[in-house]
Coordinates of C-alpha atoms in Angstrom, one line a residue:
X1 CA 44.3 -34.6 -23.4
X2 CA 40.8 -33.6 -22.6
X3 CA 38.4 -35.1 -25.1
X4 CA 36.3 -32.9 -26.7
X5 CA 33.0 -33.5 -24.6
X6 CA 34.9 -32.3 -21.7
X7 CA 34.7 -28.9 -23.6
X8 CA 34.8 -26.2 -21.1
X9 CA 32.5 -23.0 -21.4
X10 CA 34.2 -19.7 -21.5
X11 CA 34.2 -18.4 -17.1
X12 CA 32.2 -14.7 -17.3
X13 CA 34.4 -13.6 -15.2
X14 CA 32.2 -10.7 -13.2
X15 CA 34.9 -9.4 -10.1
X16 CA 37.2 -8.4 -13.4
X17 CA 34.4 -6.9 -15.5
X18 CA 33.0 -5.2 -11.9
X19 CA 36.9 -3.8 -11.5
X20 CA 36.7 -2.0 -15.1
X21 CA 33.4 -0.6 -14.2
X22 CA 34.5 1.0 -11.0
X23 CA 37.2 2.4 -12.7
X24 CA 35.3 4.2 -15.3
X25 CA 33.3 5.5 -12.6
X26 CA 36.0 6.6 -10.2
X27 CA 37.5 8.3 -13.9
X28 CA 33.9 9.9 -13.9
X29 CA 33.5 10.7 -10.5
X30 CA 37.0 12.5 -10.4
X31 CA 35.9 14.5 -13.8
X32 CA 32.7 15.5 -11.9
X33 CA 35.0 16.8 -9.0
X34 CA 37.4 18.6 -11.3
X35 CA 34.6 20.6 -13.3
X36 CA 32.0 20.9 -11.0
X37 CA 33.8 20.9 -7.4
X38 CA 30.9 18.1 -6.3
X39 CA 31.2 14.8 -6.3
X40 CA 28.0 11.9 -6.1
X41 CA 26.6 11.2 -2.3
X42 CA 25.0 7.8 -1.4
X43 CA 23.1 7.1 1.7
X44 CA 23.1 3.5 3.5
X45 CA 20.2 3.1 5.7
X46 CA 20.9 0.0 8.2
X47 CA 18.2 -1.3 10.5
X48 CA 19.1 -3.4 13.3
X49 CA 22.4 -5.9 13.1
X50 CA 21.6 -8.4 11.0
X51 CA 25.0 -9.9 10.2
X52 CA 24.7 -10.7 6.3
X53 CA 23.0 -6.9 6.6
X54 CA 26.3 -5.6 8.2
X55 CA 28.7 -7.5 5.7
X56 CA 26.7 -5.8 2.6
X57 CA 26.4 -2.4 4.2
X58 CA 29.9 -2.6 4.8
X59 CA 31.1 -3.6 1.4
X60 CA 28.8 -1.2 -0.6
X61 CA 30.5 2.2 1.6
X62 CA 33.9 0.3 0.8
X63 CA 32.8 0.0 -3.0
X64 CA 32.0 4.4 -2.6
X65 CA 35.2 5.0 -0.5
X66 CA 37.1 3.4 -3.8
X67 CA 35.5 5.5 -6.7
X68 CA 35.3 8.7 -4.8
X69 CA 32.0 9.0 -3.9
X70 CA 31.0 10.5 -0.7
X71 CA 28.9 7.9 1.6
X72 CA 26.7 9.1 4.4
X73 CA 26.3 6.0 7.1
X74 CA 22.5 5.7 8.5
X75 CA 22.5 2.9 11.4
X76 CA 19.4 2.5 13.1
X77 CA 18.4 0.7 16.1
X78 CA 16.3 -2.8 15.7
X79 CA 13.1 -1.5 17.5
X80 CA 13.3 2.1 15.1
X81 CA 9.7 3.1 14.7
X82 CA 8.7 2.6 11.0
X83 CA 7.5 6.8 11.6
X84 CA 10.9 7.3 12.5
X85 CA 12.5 5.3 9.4
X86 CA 10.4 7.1 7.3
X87 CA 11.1 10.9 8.2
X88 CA 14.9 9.7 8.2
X89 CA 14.4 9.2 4.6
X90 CA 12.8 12.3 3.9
X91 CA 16.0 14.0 5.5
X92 CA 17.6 12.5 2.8
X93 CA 15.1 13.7 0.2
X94 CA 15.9 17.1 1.4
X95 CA 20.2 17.0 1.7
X96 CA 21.2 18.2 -2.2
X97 CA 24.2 16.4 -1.6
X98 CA 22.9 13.3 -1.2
X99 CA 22.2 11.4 -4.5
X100 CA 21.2 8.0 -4.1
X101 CA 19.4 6.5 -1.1
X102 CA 19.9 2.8 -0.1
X103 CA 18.0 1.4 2.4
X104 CA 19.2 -2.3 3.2
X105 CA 16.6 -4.7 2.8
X106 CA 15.2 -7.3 4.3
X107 CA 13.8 -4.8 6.9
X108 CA 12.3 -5.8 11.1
X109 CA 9.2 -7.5 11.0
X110 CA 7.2 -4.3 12.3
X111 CA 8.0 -1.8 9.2
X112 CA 6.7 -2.3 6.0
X113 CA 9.1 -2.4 3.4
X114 CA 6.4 -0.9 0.5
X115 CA 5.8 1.6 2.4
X116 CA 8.9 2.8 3.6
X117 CA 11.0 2.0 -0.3
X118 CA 7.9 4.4 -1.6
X119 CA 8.9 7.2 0.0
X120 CA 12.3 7.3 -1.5
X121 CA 12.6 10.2 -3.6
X122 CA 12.1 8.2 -7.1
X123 CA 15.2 11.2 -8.0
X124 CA 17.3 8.9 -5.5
X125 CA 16.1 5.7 -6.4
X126 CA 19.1 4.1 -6.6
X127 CA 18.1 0.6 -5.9
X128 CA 15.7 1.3 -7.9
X129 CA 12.4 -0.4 -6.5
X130 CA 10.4 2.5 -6.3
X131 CA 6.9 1.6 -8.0
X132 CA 7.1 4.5 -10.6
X133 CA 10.4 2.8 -11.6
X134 CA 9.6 -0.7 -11.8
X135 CA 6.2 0.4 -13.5
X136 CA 8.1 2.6 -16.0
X137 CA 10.4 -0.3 -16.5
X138 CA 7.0 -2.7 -17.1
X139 CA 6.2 0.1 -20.0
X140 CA 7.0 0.3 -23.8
X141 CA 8.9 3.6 -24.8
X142 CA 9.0 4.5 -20.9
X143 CA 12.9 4.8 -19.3
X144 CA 12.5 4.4 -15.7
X145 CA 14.9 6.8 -14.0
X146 CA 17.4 4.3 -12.4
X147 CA 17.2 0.1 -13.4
X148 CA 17.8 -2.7 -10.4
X149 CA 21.0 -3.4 -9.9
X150 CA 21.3 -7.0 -9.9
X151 CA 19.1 -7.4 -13.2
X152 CA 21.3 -4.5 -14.7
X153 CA 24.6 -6.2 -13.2
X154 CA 23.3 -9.4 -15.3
X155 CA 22.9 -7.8 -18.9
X156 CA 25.9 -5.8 -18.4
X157 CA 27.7 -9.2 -18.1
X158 CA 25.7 -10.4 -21.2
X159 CA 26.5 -7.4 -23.2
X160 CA 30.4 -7.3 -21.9
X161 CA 31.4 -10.7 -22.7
X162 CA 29.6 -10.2 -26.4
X163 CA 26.6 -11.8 -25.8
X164 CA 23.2 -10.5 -27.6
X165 CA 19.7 -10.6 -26.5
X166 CA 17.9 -9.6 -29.3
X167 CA 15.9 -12.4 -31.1
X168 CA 17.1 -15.1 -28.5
X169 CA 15.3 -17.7 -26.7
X170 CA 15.8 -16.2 -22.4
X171 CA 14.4 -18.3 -20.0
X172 CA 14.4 -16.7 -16.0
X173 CA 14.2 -19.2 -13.2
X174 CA 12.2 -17.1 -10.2
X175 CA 10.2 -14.1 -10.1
X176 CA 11.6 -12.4 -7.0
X177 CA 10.5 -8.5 -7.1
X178 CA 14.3 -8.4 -7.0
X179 CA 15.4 -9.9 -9.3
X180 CA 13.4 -12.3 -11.5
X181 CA 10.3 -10.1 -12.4
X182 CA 12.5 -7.1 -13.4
X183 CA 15.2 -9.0 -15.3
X184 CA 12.6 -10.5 -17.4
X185 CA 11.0 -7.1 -18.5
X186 CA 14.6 -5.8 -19.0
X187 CA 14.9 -9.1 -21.2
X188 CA 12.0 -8.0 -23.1
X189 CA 13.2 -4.8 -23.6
X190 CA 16.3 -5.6 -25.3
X191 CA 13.9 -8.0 -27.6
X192 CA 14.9 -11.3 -26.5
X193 CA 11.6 -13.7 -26.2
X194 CA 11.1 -14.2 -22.5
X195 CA 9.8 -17.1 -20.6
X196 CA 9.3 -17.0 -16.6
X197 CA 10.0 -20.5 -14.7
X198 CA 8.7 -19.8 -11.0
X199 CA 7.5 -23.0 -8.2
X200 CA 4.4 -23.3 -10.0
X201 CA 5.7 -24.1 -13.3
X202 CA 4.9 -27.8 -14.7
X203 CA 8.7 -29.2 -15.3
X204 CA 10.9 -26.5 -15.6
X205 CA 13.5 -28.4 -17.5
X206 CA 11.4 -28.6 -20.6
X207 CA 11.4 -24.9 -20.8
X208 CA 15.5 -24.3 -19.6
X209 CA 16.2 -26.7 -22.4
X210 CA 15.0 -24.3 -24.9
X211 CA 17.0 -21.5 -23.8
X212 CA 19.5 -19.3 -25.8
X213 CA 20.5 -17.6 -22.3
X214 CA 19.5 -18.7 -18.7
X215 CA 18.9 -16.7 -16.1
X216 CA 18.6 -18.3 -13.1
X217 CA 17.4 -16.2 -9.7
X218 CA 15.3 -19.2 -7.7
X219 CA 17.7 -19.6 -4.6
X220 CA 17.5 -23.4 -5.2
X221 CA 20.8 -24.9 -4.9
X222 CA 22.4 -26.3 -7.7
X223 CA 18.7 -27.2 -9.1
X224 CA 19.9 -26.9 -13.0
X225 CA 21.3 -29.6 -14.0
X226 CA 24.1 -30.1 -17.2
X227 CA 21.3 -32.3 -19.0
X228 CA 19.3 -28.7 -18.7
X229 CA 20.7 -26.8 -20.6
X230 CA 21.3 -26.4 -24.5
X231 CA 24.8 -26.9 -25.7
X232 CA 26.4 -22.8 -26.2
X233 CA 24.0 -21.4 -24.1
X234 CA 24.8 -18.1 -22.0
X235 CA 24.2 -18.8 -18.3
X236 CA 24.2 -16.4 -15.5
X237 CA 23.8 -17.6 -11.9
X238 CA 22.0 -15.1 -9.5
X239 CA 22.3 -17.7 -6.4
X240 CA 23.7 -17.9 -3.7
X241 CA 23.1 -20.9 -1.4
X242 CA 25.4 -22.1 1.3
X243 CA 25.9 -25.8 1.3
X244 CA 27.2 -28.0 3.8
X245 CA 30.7 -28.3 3.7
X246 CA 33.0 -30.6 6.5
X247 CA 36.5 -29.5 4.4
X248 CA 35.7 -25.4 4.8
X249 CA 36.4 -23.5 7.9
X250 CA 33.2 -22.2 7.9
X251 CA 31.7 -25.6 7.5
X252 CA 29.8 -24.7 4.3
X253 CA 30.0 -23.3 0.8
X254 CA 28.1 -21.1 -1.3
X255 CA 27.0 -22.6 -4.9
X256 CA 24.9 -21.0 -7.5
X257 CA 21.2 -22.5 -8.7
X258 CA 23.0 -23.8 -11.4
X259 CA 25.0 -27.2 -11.4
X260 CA 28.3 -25.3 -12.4
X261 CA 30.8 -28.6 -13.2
X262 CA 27.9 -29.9 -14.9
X263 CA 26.9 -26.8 -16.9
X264 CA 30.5 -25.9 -18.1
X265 CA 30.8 -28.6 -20.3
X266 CA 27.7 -28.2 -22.4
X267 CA 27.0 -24.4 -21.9
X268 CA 28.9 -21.8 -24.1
X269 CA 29.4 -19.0 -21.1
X270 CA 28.6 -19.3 -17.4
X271 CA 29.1 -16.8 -14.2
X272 CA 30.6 -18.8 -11.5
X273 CA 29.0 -18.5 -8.1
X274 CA 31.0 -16.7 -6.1
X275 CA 32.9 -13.9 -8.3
X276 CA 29.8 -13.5 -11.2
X277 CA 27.2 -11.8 -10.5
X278 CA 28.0 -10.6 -7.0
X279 CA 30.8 -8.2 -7.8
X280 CA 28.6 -6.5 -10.7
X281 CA 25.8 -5.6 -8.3
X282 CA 28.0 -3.0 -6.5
X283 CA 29.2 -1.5 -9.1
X284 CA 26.0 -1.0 -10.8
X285 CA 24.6 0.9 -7.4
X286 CA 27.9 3.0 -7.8
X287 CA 27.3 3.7 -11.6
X288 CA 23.2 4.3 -10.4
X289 CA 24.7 7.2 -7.7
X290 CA 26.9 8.7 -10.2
X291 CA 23.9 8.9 -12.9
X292 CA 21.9 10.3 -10.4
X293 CA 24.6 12.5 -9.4
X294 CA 25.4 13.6 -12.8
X295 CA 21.7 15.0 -13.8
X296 CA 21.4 16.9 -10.7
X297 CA 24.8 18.4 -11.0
X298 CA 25.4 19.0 -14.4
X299 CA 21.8 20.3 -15.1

C-alpha cells in the first residue's frame, strides 16, 4: 500500500481536455457552414526549414484539417526579403476569407519579427501578439480582440479541471513576451495576486513556496523542485526541455521546468510535460480562428 506521503496529485490531463475543445469547435465550425455556407480560414506563414518550425506548421494545418477549418499554406524561402514577408501578409489582410494569420516564429536573422507581427491585421491576430492586443490585454476594462494562445491554453486548463484564480496566491516563473508577461496580466485579470519570478530574481524558491498556482514558463529543466512547492498547489508546466537520454531512440527526453515525480506528491494538480500544455495551445489558435471567423461572418 502506498503510504499516504506518497499522495499522488490529480494528472491535468491537457491532450483530453484539447480533444473536447476541438470538438466543440468542429460542432461550431460545421454550424457556421450550415447557416452561413462559410467556414473559418487560417493562414500559416513558414520562413525557411527550420525543422521544429516544420513539425509545428505541420501539426497546426493538421489540427484545421480536423475541425473543418479551411487552411491556406504560406512557405517561404530562407533568404525571403523582410519587404517581401511583409506585403505577403497584407495579401492576407486583404483575402475575406482568410480569418486568422499565423506567422511561425522564431523568424531568419535578417527580418524583424516587431515589425513584421505589427503588420498583421490586429482583425486576424490570431496569435495574438499584435501590440494593440497585448496593450489592451495590459489594460483594466479593455478586451483585447484575440488572447495568446499558450497563456489562454493554461487558464483554460485551470478553469477546466475546477481550479479558481480569484483571491489566490499565482506565482509565474519567466517573463517571455510569449508566455510569461501575458499569463501574468491574464492572472491579474481573473483577480488572482500575481508575482513574476524571472533570472534576476533573488531565490526564487522563497516566492514558488508561497504559491496557490504555479505557473512555470522559464525553459529551465526540471528547476522546481518538490521541496518548492506548497502542499495542494495547482501547477502548470509551460516547458519543454530535451534532456539527455541513452534508453530513447532519439537519445533524449523532453521534461517540463518543473520536477514532475517530485512535485506530484506534494502538489494538488499538475500538467505533465509532454500531453499538458502542449495539446491546449492548438486548440486555442483553432478556437482564436473560429472567433475571429464568427464576428466577421455573422456580423
Amino acid at each position: 500500500m502506498a503510504s499516504p506521503s506518497d499522495q499522488k496529485a490529480t494528472i491535468i490531463d491537457g491532450k483530453a481536455i484539447a480533444q473536447t475543445i476541438r470538438s466543440e469547435i468542429a460542432n461550431e465550425v460545421g454550424l457556421l457552414y450550415q447557416k452561413y455556407d462559410k467556414v473559418p480560414g487560417l493562414a500559416v506563414v513558414i520562413v525557411g526549414n527550420r525543422k521544429d518550425s516544420q513539425s509545428y506548421v505541420n501539426m497546426k494545418r493538421k489540427a484545421c484539417a480536423e475541425v473543418g477549418i479551411k487552411s491556406f499554406d504560406i512557405d517561404l524561402p530562407e533568404q525571403v526579403s523582410e519587404a517581401h514577408l511583409i506585403s505577403k501578409v497584407h495579401e492576407l489582410n486583404a483575402m475575406p476569407d482568410v480569418h486568422g494569420i499565423l506567422v511561425q516564429l522564431p523568424l531568419p536573422r535578417h527580418i524583424n519579427e516587431e515589425k513584421v507581427l505589427t503588420e498583421i491585421s490586429i482583425e486576424k491576430d490570431v496569435d495574438g501578439f499584435h501590440p494593440l492586443n497585448i496593450g489592451k490585454l495590459a489594460m483594466k476594462g479593455r478586451e483585447p480582440l484575440f488572447l495568446p494562445c499558450t497563456p489562454k491554453g493554461c487558464l483554460e486548463l485551470l478553469a477546466r479541471s475546477g481550479i479558481s484564480v480569484k483571491g489566490k496566491k499565482a506565482v509565474v516563473v519567466g517573463r517571455s513576451n510569449i508566455v510569461g508577461l501575458p499569463i501574468s496580466l491574464l492572472l491579474l485579470k481573473a483577480d488572482a495576486t500575481v508575482t513574476v519570478v524571472h533570472s534576476h530574481s533573488p531565490d526564487p524558491e522563497s516566492f514558488i513556496r508561497e504559491a496557490d498556482i504555479i505557473i512555470a514558463a522559464a525553459g529551465q529543466a526540471q528547476m522546481i523542485k518538490g521541496s518548492w512547492i506548497k502542499p495542494g498547489a495547482a501547477v502548470i508546466d509551460v516547458g519543454t526541455n530535451a534532456v539527455d537520454d541513452p534508453t530513447k531512440k532519439t537519445g533524449y527526453r523532453l521534461v517540463g521546468d518543473v520536477h514532475f515525480k517530485e512535485a506530484c506528491k506534494v502538489a494538488g494538480w499538475i500538467t505533465p510535460v509532454p500531453g499538458g500544455v502542449g495539446p491546449m495551445t492548438v486548440a486555442m489558435l483553432l478556437r482564436n480562428t473560429l472567433d475571429g471567423a464568427k464576428r466577421v461572418i455573422e456580423q
